[in-house]
């Protein structure tokens, strides 16, 4: 046997990195301390989950996180019998909690498939049995035999039966079905042979094959030659597992062609350990024990029918009971802490500052039912918590987010966890557990006094003595562990001599050099460095300033209204001025156009006058405008000598200057027509021959054109100017008689 253990090897394991699941194939009955699974990394932190605690007596984790077998023998047949795994494929799941970091936790599953070894030999319940058989039984009569039992599975279970001896003296042959059957292949004759000794051998499929045997004695009897006949070859019935005990579940019927006692049939079940019993007269079958689908899902019962003849004739039939699952098991809820420890009390401590998506505890639910009856969904009564599915029927309890737990509002929360399966009708289990909330420093200091206000604290400069207490802070902190000691800091703009004591007294130590508004910002700190800030405006003023300020505030309304009125008037004046300016600009532009046209006509007239003079010397009077304003004109008169012209004397006696009279008449005519722009025309006002050869310039400020109130007044003023002009010319002529004829003077009026 030891050699077999060394030959056994652990099959290649498959690891699914995506699903975090490993599959391992092992053989049953491995020696103790056999390495089953070597951890992927020595840094893995694997802990057993409650769902896998049952396997801790078969496997253990060493310090290197490797999985080994214990001293407990792994018996596949025992696992199958206890329903720990399926008999067809013995698969067990080892669930571990794998922690990479505080916020990175996953479930690691190791699937172990236990392969069978040929460690059981076939065996019969009875080593020796007897069958009384009448000599007149027909050929092909069948005698059902007891099947051998082999706890191994698959190919290692029973594979073949053999009947010994196999010779011509044996009238029976073996028919291999699900159960071995003896079949008579020729007639019997009690006078030749009254009994037969046979041996039934059962073989399994192991290498080498193991076997078990049973001795059979067949006794040939006489007389009764008809056996009971069942109406079916095999009987089958499906019964729910919650079928009531002592209820009728089926009825068997058999008939006998004999008469009398030889035809009276009785029914019986030889195995008294089965779950049902039969009425020997009617063949009705009643349930004797309760059924459990999770323990055994089918039963095969051999029922015997015999007559009362001599010898008694028997017949056998198989009755198969299929147990159907009923949702009759409530879910079983297990709570485990984050470290994998099973919680024996339903209470956990939760800091109120616990971040979300961090496991609080683990929930594993088991249900002994199968299929949908074993699938479970769980719900909570508090939306602040959420259940994260880790694997089938396994959850992680986490904080969902908003709203969070607040110690100041509640110190304890009762959580109602309800797990319901998917069966019909659905069964559920409810668990109540308490969450004790622990306080965290999550509340800043609350300033009770002074109250926040936009009004400033008024201090009179003359009547306030320093040091002066500005305010006394009253602070409250809602956190439980906070003491009544707080730290303070402040800043003030502009600078002010202040002090703030440790108990929150704000003191003005001395008066500032200047009065005005001072802003004090005070910050309060708790032991956890959470802060709160308040702004205190302080207005330090003289008493006189205060009185003036009050009077000013009373007049504010009237001053504002008066200011608005003046602004409106000022805007209206600006608008009117702009309108006048635009009108003047348009008028000035039109005046320039008219002056240019008249200057051209005046020049043409002057040229014609000069041609009539016919002399190289003459006197020319020219008028030029100094500015656009009619009151600021400069009249320039050029006086030139003319040899053939007489000079007008001051007494008004005109000699021969016809051009002068003509131009004076033209000027007066234009004044009558109120043309104020004619003073720009060159040579318009007249010309006269003078005897002077030089030009002399004299500047005279004339009367403003704006002072001419009427055409008559304008006419007299013009005559006066010309008389003054020619008087000056006459005096210059007499003073310069000996001057060269080429000289000239210019006179400006």
Coordinates of C-alpha atoms in Angstrom, one line a residue, residues 139-719:
X139 CA -37.8 -22.7 -18.9
X140 CA -36.5 -19.1 -18.9
X141 CA -37.7 -18.7 -15.3
X142 CA -35.6 -15.9 -13.8
X143 CA -34.4 -15.7 -10.2
X144 CA -33.2 -12.2 -9.3
X145 CA -30.1 -12.2 -7.2
X146 CA -28.7 -9.7 -4.7
X147 CA -26.2 -7.2 -6.2
X148 CA -22.8 -6.9 -4.7
X149 CA -21.7 -3.6 -3.2
X150 CA -18.6 -1.7 -4.1
X151 CA -18.0 1.7 -2.5
X152 CA -15.6 2.7 -5.3
X153 CA -17.0 4.7 -8.1
X154 CA -17.0 4.6 -11.9
X155 CA -14.7 2.1 -13.5
X156 CA -13.5 1.0 -10.1
X157 CA -16.9 -0.2 -9.1
X158 CA -18.5 -3.5 -10.0
X159 CA -18.1 -4.2 -13.7
X160 CA -18.8 -7.9 -14.1
X161 CA -20.5 -11.0 -12.6
X162 CA -19.6 -14.6 -13.1
X163 CA -21.5 -17.8 -12.2
X164 CA -19.6 -20.9 -11.2
X165 CA -19.4 -23.7 -12.0
X166 CA -20.0 -23.2 -15.7
X167 CA -20.7 -26.8 -16.9
X168 CA -23.4 -28.9 -18.5
X169 CA -24.7 -30.1 -15.1
X170 CA -25.8 -26.5 -14.3
X171 CA -29.3 -25.8 -15.7
X172 CA -28.9 -22.1 -14.8
X173 CA -27.2 -19.3 -16.7
X174 CA -26.3 -15.8 -15.5
X175 CA -28.0 -12.8 -17.1
X176 CA -26.0 -9.6 -16.6
X177 CA -28.3 -6.6 -16.0
X178 CA -28.2 -3.9 -13.4
X179 CA -28.7 -6.8 -11.0
X180 CA -27.5 -10.3 -11.6
X181 CA -30.3 -12.7 -12.5
X182 CA -30.3 -16.6 -12.7
X183 CA -32.2 -17.9 -15.7
X184 CA -33.3 -21.5 -16.1
X185 CA -32.4 -22.7 -19.5
X186 CA -33.8 -26.3 -19.3
X187 CA -36.4 -28.1 -17.3
X188 CA -35.8 -29.4 -13.8
X189 CA -36.3 -32.9 -12.5
X190 CA -36.2 -33.3 -8.8
X191 CA -35.8 -37.1 -9.1
X192 CA -32.5 -36.5 -11.0
X193 CA -31.2 -33.7 -8.8
X194 CA -32.9 -32.0 -5.9
X195 CA -30.5 -29.1 -5.3
X196 CA -27.7 -27.1 -6.9
X197 CA -24.7 -25.4 -5.3
X198 CA -23.6 -22.3 -7.2
X199 CA -21.2 -19.5 -6.6
X200 CA -21.7 -15.9 -7.8
X201 CA -18.5 -13.9 -8.2
X202 CA -18.5 -10.1 -8.7
X203 CA -15.5 -8.2 -10.2
X204 CA -14.6 -4.5 -10.2
X205 CA -12.7 -2.6 -12.9
X206 CA -9.5 -2.0 -11.0
X207 CA -6.0 -3.1 -12.0
X208 CA -5.6 -5.7 -10.6
X209 CA -9.3 -6.4 -10.3
X210 CA -10.8 -7.1 -6.9
X211 CA -13.7 -9.6 -6.4
X212 CA -16.3 -10.8 -4.0
X213 CA -18.4 -14.0 -4.0
X214 CA -21.7 -15.4 -2.7
X215 CA -22.7 -19.0 -2.3
X216 CA -26.2 -20.0 -3.7
X217 CA -28.1 -23.1 -2.9
X218 CA -31.1 -23.9 -5.2
X219 CA -33.6 -26.4 -3.8
X220 CA -35.9 -28.1 -6.3
X221 CA -39.3 -28.8 -4.9
X222 CA -42.4 -30.5 -6.2
X223 CA -46.2 -29.9 -6.4
X224 CA -47.0 -26.2 -7.1
X225 CA -46.2 -25.5 -10.7
X226 CA -47.4 -21.9 -11.3
X227 CA -45.7 -18.8 -9.9
X228 CA -47.2 -15.4 -9.3
X229 CA -47.0 -13.0 -12.2
X230 CA -46.6 -9.2 -11.8
X231 CA -48.4 -6.9 -14.2
X232 CA -45.2 -4.9 -14.8
X233 CA -41.6 -5.9 -15.2
X234 CA -40.4 -3.0 -13.1
X235 CA -42.2 -0.4 -11.0
X236 CA -41.1 3.3 -10.6
X237 CA -42.5 6.1 -8.6
X238 CA -41.4 9.8 -8.0
X239 CA -42.2 10.9 -4.4
X240 CA -41.5 14.4 -3.0
X241 CA -39.2 14.4 0.0
X242 CA -41.9 16.0 2.2
X243 CA -44.2 13.0 1.7
X244 CA -45.9 12.2 5.0
X245 CA -44.9 9.0 6.9
X246 CA -47.5 6.1 6.8
X247 CA -49.1 7.6 3.7
X248 CA -49.8 5.2 0.8
X249 CA -47.4 5.7 -2.1
X250 CA -48.0 2.8 -4.4
X251 CA -49.8 -0.6 -5.1
X252 CA -48.3 -3.8 -6.5
X253 CA -50.4 -6.4 -8.3
X254 CA -49.5 -10.0 -9.1
X255 CA -51.7 -13.0 -10.3
X256 CA -51.4 -16.8 -10.1
X257 CA -52.9 -19.3 -12.5
X258 CA -53.3 -21.9 -9.8
X259 CA -56.4 -22.4 -7.7
X260 CA -57.1 -22.3 -4.0
X261 CA -54.1 -21.9 -1.7
X262 CA -51.7 -22.2 -4.6
X263 CA -53.3 -19.1 -6.1
X264 CA -53.4 -17.0 -2.9
X265 CA -50.6 -14.5 -3.2
X266 CA -48.9 -12.7 -0.4
X267 CA -46.5 -9.8 -0.8
X268 CA -43.4 -9.1 1.3
X269 CA -40.2 -7.1 1.4
X270 CA -37.4 -9.1 2.7
X271 CA -35.2 -6.1 3.6
X272 CA -36.7 -4.6 6.8
X273 CA -34.4 -1.6 6.7
X274 CA -36.0 0.0 3.7
X275 CA -38.1 3.1 4.0
X276 CA -41.4 1.5 3.2
X277 CA -43.6 -1.5 4.0
X278 CA -46.2 -3.4 2.0
X279 CA -49.6 -4.8 2.9
X280 CA -49.1 -8.6 2.3
X281 CA -52.7 -9.0 1.2
X282 CA -53.4 -6.0 -1.0
X283 CA -49.9 -5.1 -2.2
X284 CA -50.3 -1.5 -1.1
X285 CA -47.0 0.2 -0.2
X286 CA -46.8 2.7 2.6
X287 CA -44.0 5.1 3.5
X288 CA -42.3 4.0 6.7
X289 CA -39.6 6.7 7.1
X290 CA -39.3 10.3 6.1
X291 CA -37.4 11.1 3.0
X292 CA -34.6 13.5 2.5
X293 CA -33.5 14.5 -0.9
X294 CA -30.2 15.9 0.4
X295 CA -29.3 12.5 1.9
X296 CA -30.5 10.0 -0.6
X297 CA -32.2 10.7 -3.9
X298 CA -33.4 7.2 -5.0
X299 CA -34.3 3.8 -3.5
X300 CA -34.4 0.4 -5.1
X301 CA -36.7 -2.1 -3.3
X302 CA -37.2 -5.8 -4.2
X303 CA -40.7 -7.0 -3.6
X304 CA -41.5 -10.7 -3.4
X305 CA -44.9 -12.2 -4.3
X306 CA -45.5 -15.8 -3.2
X307 CA -48.4 -18.2 -3.3
X308 CA -49.5 -20.5 -0.5
X309 CA -49.1 -23.8 -2.4
X310 CA -46.8 -26.6 -1.5
X311 CA -44.2 -26.0 -2.4
X312 CA -44.6 -22.2 -2.2
X313 CA -43.8 -20.4 -5.5
X314 CA -42.2 -17.0 -5.5
X315 CA -41.7 -14.2 -7.9
X316 CA -39.8 -10.9 -7.5
X317 CA -40.1 -7.4 -8.9
X318 CA -38.1 -4.2 -8.4
X319 CA -39.8 -1.0 -7.1
X320 CA -37.7 2.2 -7.6
X321 CA -38.5 5.3 -5.6
X322 CA -37.2 8.6 -7.0
X323 CA -37.1 11.3 -4.3
X324 CA -37.8 14.8 -5.7
X325 CA -36.4 17.9 -4.0
X326 CA -38.7 20.2 -2.0
X327 CA -37.6 23.6 -0.6
X328 CA -37.7 22.5 3.0
X329 CA -34.4 24.0 4.3
X330 CA -34.1 27.6 5.4
X331 CA -30.8 29.4 4.5
X332 CA -28.2 29.3 7.2
X333 CA -26.3 32.6 7.6
X334 CA -22.7 32.8 8.9
X335 CA -21.1 36.2 9.8
X336 CA -17.3 36.5 9.7
X337 CA -15.1 39.4 10.6
X338 CA -12.6 40.9 8.1
X339 CA -9.8 38.8 9.4
X340 CA -11.9 35.6 8.8
X341 CA -12.9 35.0 12.4
X342 CA -16.4 33.6 12.8
X343 CA -18.6 36.1 14.7
X344 CA -20.2 34.5 17.8
X345 CA -21.9 37.7 18.7
X346 CA -23.9 39.9 16.3
X347 CA -22.2 43.2 17.1
X348 CA -19.5 45.2 15.2
X349 CA -17.9 48.6 15.8
X350 CA -17.8 51.0 12.9
X351 CA -15.9 54.4 12.9
X352 CA -18.1 57.1 11.4
X353 CA -15.3 58.2 9.2
X354 CA -14.9 54.7 7.6
X355 CA -14.5 55.1 3.9
X356 CA -16.8 53.3 1.5
X357 CA -15.9 50.2 -0.6
X358 CA -14.0 48.8 2.4
X359 CA -15.3 45.5 3.8
X360 CA -16.9 45.6 7.2
X361 CA -17.7 41.9 7.5
X362 CA -18.3 38.9 5.4
X363 CA -21.6 37.0 5.0
X364 CA -21.8 33.4 3.9
X365 CA -25.1 31.6 3.4
X366 CA -25.6 27.9 3.0
X367 CA -28.8 26.0 2.0
X368 CA -29.0 22.2 2.1
X369 CA -31.5 22.2 -0.8
X370 CA -30.4 21.9 -4.4
X371 CA -30.8 23.8 -7.6
X372 CA -32.8 27.1 -7.3
X373 CA -33.8 26.0 -3.8
X374 CA -30.2 26.4 -2.7
X375 CA -29.6 29.8 -4.4
X376 CA -30.0 32.7 -2.0
X377 CA -30.3 36.5 -2.3
X378 CA -29.8 38.8 0.7
X379 CA -31.2 42.2 1.5
X380 CA -30.6 44.9 4.1
X381 CA -32.9 47.4 5.7
X382 CA -30.3 50.3 5.6
X383 CA -29.5 51.9 2.3
X384 CA -26.2 53.2 3.7
X385 CA -24.8 49.7 3.5
X386 CA -24.5 47.5 0.5
X387 CA -23.9 43.8 -0.2
X388 CA -21.1 43.1 -2.7
X389 CA -21.3 39.6 -4.2
X390 CA -18.0 37.7 -3.8
X391 CA -19.1 34.3 -5.0
X392 CA -22.2 32.1 -4.9
X393 CA -24.1 32.9 -1.6
X394 CA -21.1 34.9 -0.3
X395 CA -21.2 38.7 0.3
X396 CA -19.1 41.5 1.6
X397 CA -20.8 44.1 3.7
X398 CA -19.6 47.6 2.7
X399 CA -20.6 51.3 3.1
X400 CA -22.4 52.3 0.0
X401 CA -21.6 56.1 0.2
X402 CA -24.2 58.7 0.9
X403 CA -25.5 59.4 3.5
X404 CA -22.7 58.4 5.8
X405 CA -23.1 57.3 9.4
X406 CA -22.9 60.2 11.9
X407 CA -22.1 59.6 15.5
X408 CA -23.6 62.9 16.5
X409 CA -27.0 61.8 15.1
X410 CA -27.0 58.1 16.2
X411 CA -24.6 56.0 18.2
X412 CA -26.0 52.5 17.4
X413 CA -27.8 51.1 14.4
X414 CA -29.7 47.8 14.2
X415 CA -29.3 46.1 10.8
X416 CA -31.9 43.6 9.6
X417 CA -30.3 41.1 7.2
X418 CA -32.7 38.8 5.4
X419 CA -31.6 36.0 3.1
X420 CA -34.2 34.3 0.9
X421 CA -33.8 31.3 -1.4
X422 CA -35.3 31.0 -4.9
X423 CA -37.5 28.0 -4.0
X424 CA -41.3 27.7 -4.3
X425 CA -42.4 28.6 -1.7
X426 CA -39.4 30.8 -0.8
X427 CA -37.8 30.3 2.6
X428 CA -35.9 33.0 4.4
X429 CA -33.7 33.6 7.4
X430 CA -33.5 36.9 9.2
X431 CA -30.6 38.1 11.4
X432 CA -30.4 41.2 13.5
X433 CA -27.0 42.6 14.4
X434 CA -25.9 45.9 15.9
X435 CA -23.4 48.4 14.5
X436 CA -21.9 50.5 17.3
X437 CA -20.7 53.7 15.7
X438 CA -17.4 55.1 17.0
X439 CA -16.8 58.9 16.9
X440 CA -14.3 60.6 14.6
X441 CA -13.1 64.2 14.5
X442 CA -15.3 65.3 11.7
X443 CA -16.9 68.4 13.1
X444 CA -15.1 71.8 13.1
X445 CA -15.4 74.0 16.1
X446 CA -18.8 75.9 16.2
X447 CA -18.6 79.6 17.3
X448 CA -21.6 80.2 19.5
X449 CA -20.6 83.7 20.4
X450 CA -19.9 86.3 19.1
X451 CA -22.7 86.0 16.5
X452 CA -21.8 86.6 12.8
X453 CA -23.0 90.0 11.8
X454 CA -22.2 92.7 9.2
X455 CA -22.4 95.4 11.8
X456 CA -19.2 96.7 13.2
X457 CA -18.4 97.1 16.9
X458 CA -18.3 100.8 17.6
X459 CA -15.6 102.1 20.1
X460 CA -15.4 105.7 21.1
X461 CA -11.8 106.9 21.0
X462 CA -12.1 109.4 23.9
X463 CA -14.2 107.5 26.4
X464 CA -12.8 103.9 26.0
X465 CA -10.2 102.9 28.5
X466 CA -7.5 100.3 27.4
X467 CA -7.1 97.4 27.9
X468 CA -10.6 96.9 26.6
X469 CA -12.3 93.5 26.2
X470 CA -13.7 93.4 22.7
X471 CA -15.5 90.0 23.0
X472 CA -15.4 86.7 24.8
X473 CA -15.5 83.6 22.4
X474 CA -17.9 80.7 23.3
X475 CA -16.9 77.6 21.3
X476 CA -18.7 74.2 21.0
X477 CA -17.4 71.0 19.4
X478 CA -19.9 68.2 18.6
X479 CA -17.3 65.5 18.6
X480 CA -17.3 63.4 21.7
X481 CA -13.6 63.1 22.5
X482 CA -12.9 66.8 22.0
X483 CA -12.0 68.7 25.1
X484 CA -13.0 72.3 25.8
X485 CA -9.5 73.6 25.0
X486 CA -9.2 75.3 21.7
X487 CA -6.4 77.2 20.0
X488 CA -6.9 80.7 18.4
X489 CA -5.1 82.8 15.9
X490 CA -6.0 86.2 14.4
X491 CA -5.0 88.8 12.0
X492 CA -6.2 92.4 11.8
X493 CA -6.1 95.0 9.0
X494 CA -5.0 97.8 9.5
X495 CA -2.6 97.1 12.3
X496 CA -4.1 97.1 15.8
X497 CA -2.6 96.3 19.1
X498 CA -4.7 93.2 20.2
X499 CA -4.2 90.1 22.3
X500 CA -6.2 86.8 22.3
X501 CA -6.0 84.7 25.5
X502 CA -6.1 80.9 25.5
X503 CA -9.7 81.0 26.9
X504 CA -10.9 83.0 23.9
X505 CA -10.9 86.6 25.3
X506 CA -10.1 89.2 22.6
X507 CA -8.6 92.3 24.2
X508 CA -7.8 95.8 22.7
X509 CA -4.5 96.6 24.4
X510 CA -4.1 100.2 23.2
X511 CA -5.8 102.7 21.0
X512 CA -4.4 103.2 17.5
X513 CA -3.0 106.5 16.2
X514 CA -5.7 106.7 13.6
X515 CA -9.4 106.0 13.8
X516 CA -11.4 104.1 11.3
X517 CA -12.7 100.6 10.5
X518 CA -10.5 97.6 11.5
X519 CA -11.2 94.0 10.3
X520 CA -10.3 91.2 12.7
X521 CA -10.2 87.6 11.4
X522 CA -10.1 85.0 14.2
X523 CA -9.5 81.3 13.5
X524 CA -10.4 78.6 16.0
X525 CA -8.6 75.2 16.0
X526 CA -9.7 72.0 17.7
X527 CA -7.4 69.2 18.7
X528 CA -7.7 67.6 15.3
X529 CA -6.7 70.8 13.5
X530 CA -10.2 71.4 12.1
X531 CA -10.9 75.2 12.0
X532 CA -13.6 77.7 11.9
X533 CA -13.1 81.4 11.1
X534 CA -15.1 84.5 12.0
X535 CA -14.7 88.2 10.9
X536 CA -15.2 90.9 13.5
X537 CA -15.4 94.5 12.2
X538 CA -14.3 97.1 14.8
X539 CA -15.0 100.8 14.1
X540 CA -12.9 103.1 16.3
X541 CA -14.1 106.7 16.0
X542 CA -14.0 110.0 17.8
X543 CA -17.2 111.3 19.3
X544 CA -17.3 114.4 16.9
X545 CA -16.8 112.1 13.9
X546 CA -19.6 110.0 15.1
X547 CA -22.0 112.9 15.4
X548 CA -21.0 114.2 11.9
X549 CA -21.4 110.7 10.5
X550 CA -24.9 110.5 11.9
X551 CA -25.8 113.9 10.5
X552 CA -24.3 112.9 7.2
X553 CA -26.3 109.7 7.1
X554 CA -29.5 111.7 7.7
X555 CA -28.7 113.9 4.7
X556 CA -27.6 111.1 2.5
X557 CA -31.0 110.7 0.8
X558 CA -31.4 114.4 -0.2
X559 CA -27.8 114.7 -1.3
X560 CA -28.1 111.7 -3.6
X561 CA -31.3 113.1 -5.1
X562 CA -29.6 116.5 -5.7
X563 CA -26.6 114.9 -7.2
X564 CA -28.8 113.0 -9.6
X565 CA -30.5 116.2 -10.6
X566 CA -27.2 118.0 -11.4
X567 CA -26.0 115.0 -13.4
X568 CA -29.2 115.1 -15.5
X569 CA -28.8 118.9 -16.1
X570 CA -25.1 118.4 -17.1
X571 CA -25.9 115.8 -19.6
X572 CA -28.7 117.9 -21.1
X573 CA -26.2 120.9 -21.5
X574 CA -23.7 118.7 -23.2
X575 CA -26.4 117.5 -25.6
X576 CA -27.5 121.1 -26.4
X577 CA -23.9 122.2 -26.9
X578 CA -23.3 119.4 -29.4
X579 CA -26.3 120.4 -31.4
X580 CA -25.1 124.1 -31.5
X581 CA -21.6 123.0 -32.5
X582 CA -22.9 120.9 -35.4
X583 CA -25.1 123.8 -36.6
X584 CA -22.1 126.2 -36.5
X585 CA -19.9 123.8 -38.4
X586 CA -22.6 123.5 -41.1
X587 CA -23.0 127.3 -41.3
X588 CA -19.2 127.9 -41.5
X589 CA -19.0 125.5 -44.4
X590 CA -21.7 127.3 -46.3
X591 CA -20.1 130.7 -45.6
X592 CA -16.7 129.5 -47.0
X593 CA -18.4 128.4 -50.2
X594 CA -20.0 131.8 -50.7
X595 CA -16.8 133.7 -50.0
X596 CA -14.9 131.7 -52.5
X597 CA -17.4 132.5 -55.2
X598 CA -17.5 136.3 -54.4
X599 CA -13.6 136.4 -54.3
X600 CA -13.5 135.1 -57.9
X601 CA -15.9 137.8 -59.1
X602 CA -14.0 140.6 -57.2
X603 CA -10.8 139.6 -58.8
X604 CA -12.3 139.9 -62.3
X605 CA -13.5 143.4 -61.5
X606 CA -10.1 144.5 -60.2
X607 CA -8.4 143.4 -63.3
X608 CA -10.7 145.4 -65.5
X609 CA -10.1 148.5 -63.4
X610 CA -6.3 148.2 -63.6
X611 CA -6.5 147.9 -67.4
X612 CA -8.4 151.2 -67.5
X613 CA -5.8 153.0 -65.4
X614 CA -3.1 152.5 -68.0
X615 CA -0.3 153.5 -65.7
X616 CA 2.6 151.6 -64.0
X617 CA 1.9 153.2 -60.6
X618 CA -1.4 153.1 -58.7
X619 CA -2.8 152.9 -55.3
X620 CA -4.5 149.6 -54.3
X621 CA -6.6 149.0 -51.2
X622 CA -6.9 145.4 -50.2
X623 CA -8.9 143.8 -47.3
X624 CA -7.9 140.4 -45.8
X625 CA -9.7 138.4 -43.1
X626 CA -7.6 137.5 -40.1
X627 CA -10.1 135.0 -38.7
X628 CA -13.5 133.5 -39.3
X629 CA -15.0 135.8 -36.6
X630 CA -16.4 138.9 -38.2
X631 CA -15.2 141.1 -35.3
X632 CA -11.5 140.3 -36.0
X633 CA -10.8 141.5 -39.4
X634 CA -7.6 143.2 -40.7
X635 CA -7.9 145.5 -43.6
X636 CA -4.8 145.8 -45.6
X637 CA -4.5 148.7 -48.0
X638 CA -1.7 148.8 -50.4
X639 CA -0.9 152.3 -51.7
X640 CA 0.9 152.7 -54.9
X641 CA 2.0 155.7 -56.8
X642 CA 0.2 156.5 -60.1
X643 CA 1.3 159.3 -62.4
X644 CA -1.9 159.9 -64.2
X645 CA -4.3 159.9 -61.3
X646 CA -5.4 162.6 -58.9
X647 CA -5.6 162.0 -55.1
X648 CA -8.7 162.4 -53.1
X649 CA -8.2 165.2 -50.5
X650 CA -9.5 165.0 -47.0
X651 CA -12.1 167.6 -47.6
X652 CA -14.0 165.2 -49.7
X653 CA -13.3 167.0 -53.1
X654 CA -13.0 164.2 -55.7
X655 CA -10.8 164.9 -58.7
X656 CA -10.4 162.2 -61.4
X657 CA -10.6 158.8 -59.5
X658 CA -13.7 157.3 -61.0
X659 CA -12.7 153.9 -59.8
X660 CA -12.8 154.9 -56.2
X661 CA -16.4 156.2 -56.4
X662 CA -17.4 153.0 -58.2
X663 CA -16.0 150.8 -55.6
X664 CA -17.4 152.8 -52.7
X665 CA -20.8 152.5 -54.2
X666 CA -20.4 148.8 -54.6
X667 CA -19.3 148.4 -51.0
X668 CA -22.2 150.5 -49.7
X669 CA -24.6 148.6 -51.8
X670 CA -23.4 145.3 -50.3
X671 CA -23.7 146.7 -46.8
X672 CA -27.3 147.6 -47.6
X673 CA -27.9 144.0 -48.7
X674 CA -26.4 142.8 -45.3
X675 CA -23.6 140.8 -46.9
X676 CA -21.1 140.5 -44.1
X677 CA -18.5 138.4 -45.9
X678 CA -17.6 140.9 -48.6
X679 CA -14.6 142.1 -46.5
X680 CA -12.6 139.2 -47.9
X681 CA -12.6 140.4 -51.5
X682 CA -9.3 141.9 -52.7
X683 CA -9.5 145.4 -54.1
X684 CA -13.2 145.7 -53.6
X685 CA -13.4 148.8 -51.6
X686 CA -11.6 151.2 -54.0
X687 CA -8.2 152.2 -55.5
X688 CA -6.6 155.7 -56.1
X689 CA -3.5 156.9 -57.7
X690 CA -1.0 158.4 -55.2
X691 CA 2.3 160.0 -55.7
X692 CA 4.2 158.0 -53.1
X693 CA 6.7 155.4 -54.3
X694 CA 6.9 153.5 -51.0
X695 CA 4.6 151.2 -49.1
X696 CA 4.1 151.9 -45.5
X697 CA 2.2 149.5 -43.1
X698 CA 0.0 150.8 -40.4
X699 CA -2.2 148.5 -38.2
X700 CA -5.6 149.9 -37.0
X701 CA -8.2 147.8 -35.2
X702 CA -11.5 148.5 -36.9
X703 CA -14.9 148.4 -35.3
X704 CA -16.3 144.9 -35.1
X705 CA -18.8 144.0 -37.7
X706 CA -21.0 142.7 -34.9
X707 CA -21.2 146.4 -33.7
X708 CA -23.0 147.4 -36.9
X709 CA -26.6 147.5 -35.7
X710 CA -28.2 148.8 -39.0
X711 CA -27.3 149.5 -42.6
X712 CA -27.2 153.3 -42.0
X713 CA -24.8 152.9 -39.2
X714 CA -22.6 150.6 -41.3
X715 CA -22.7 153.1 -44.1
X716 CA -21.4 156.0 -41.9
X717 CA -18.7 153.7 -40.4
X718 CA -17.4 152.8 -43.8
X719 CA -17.2 156.5 -44.9

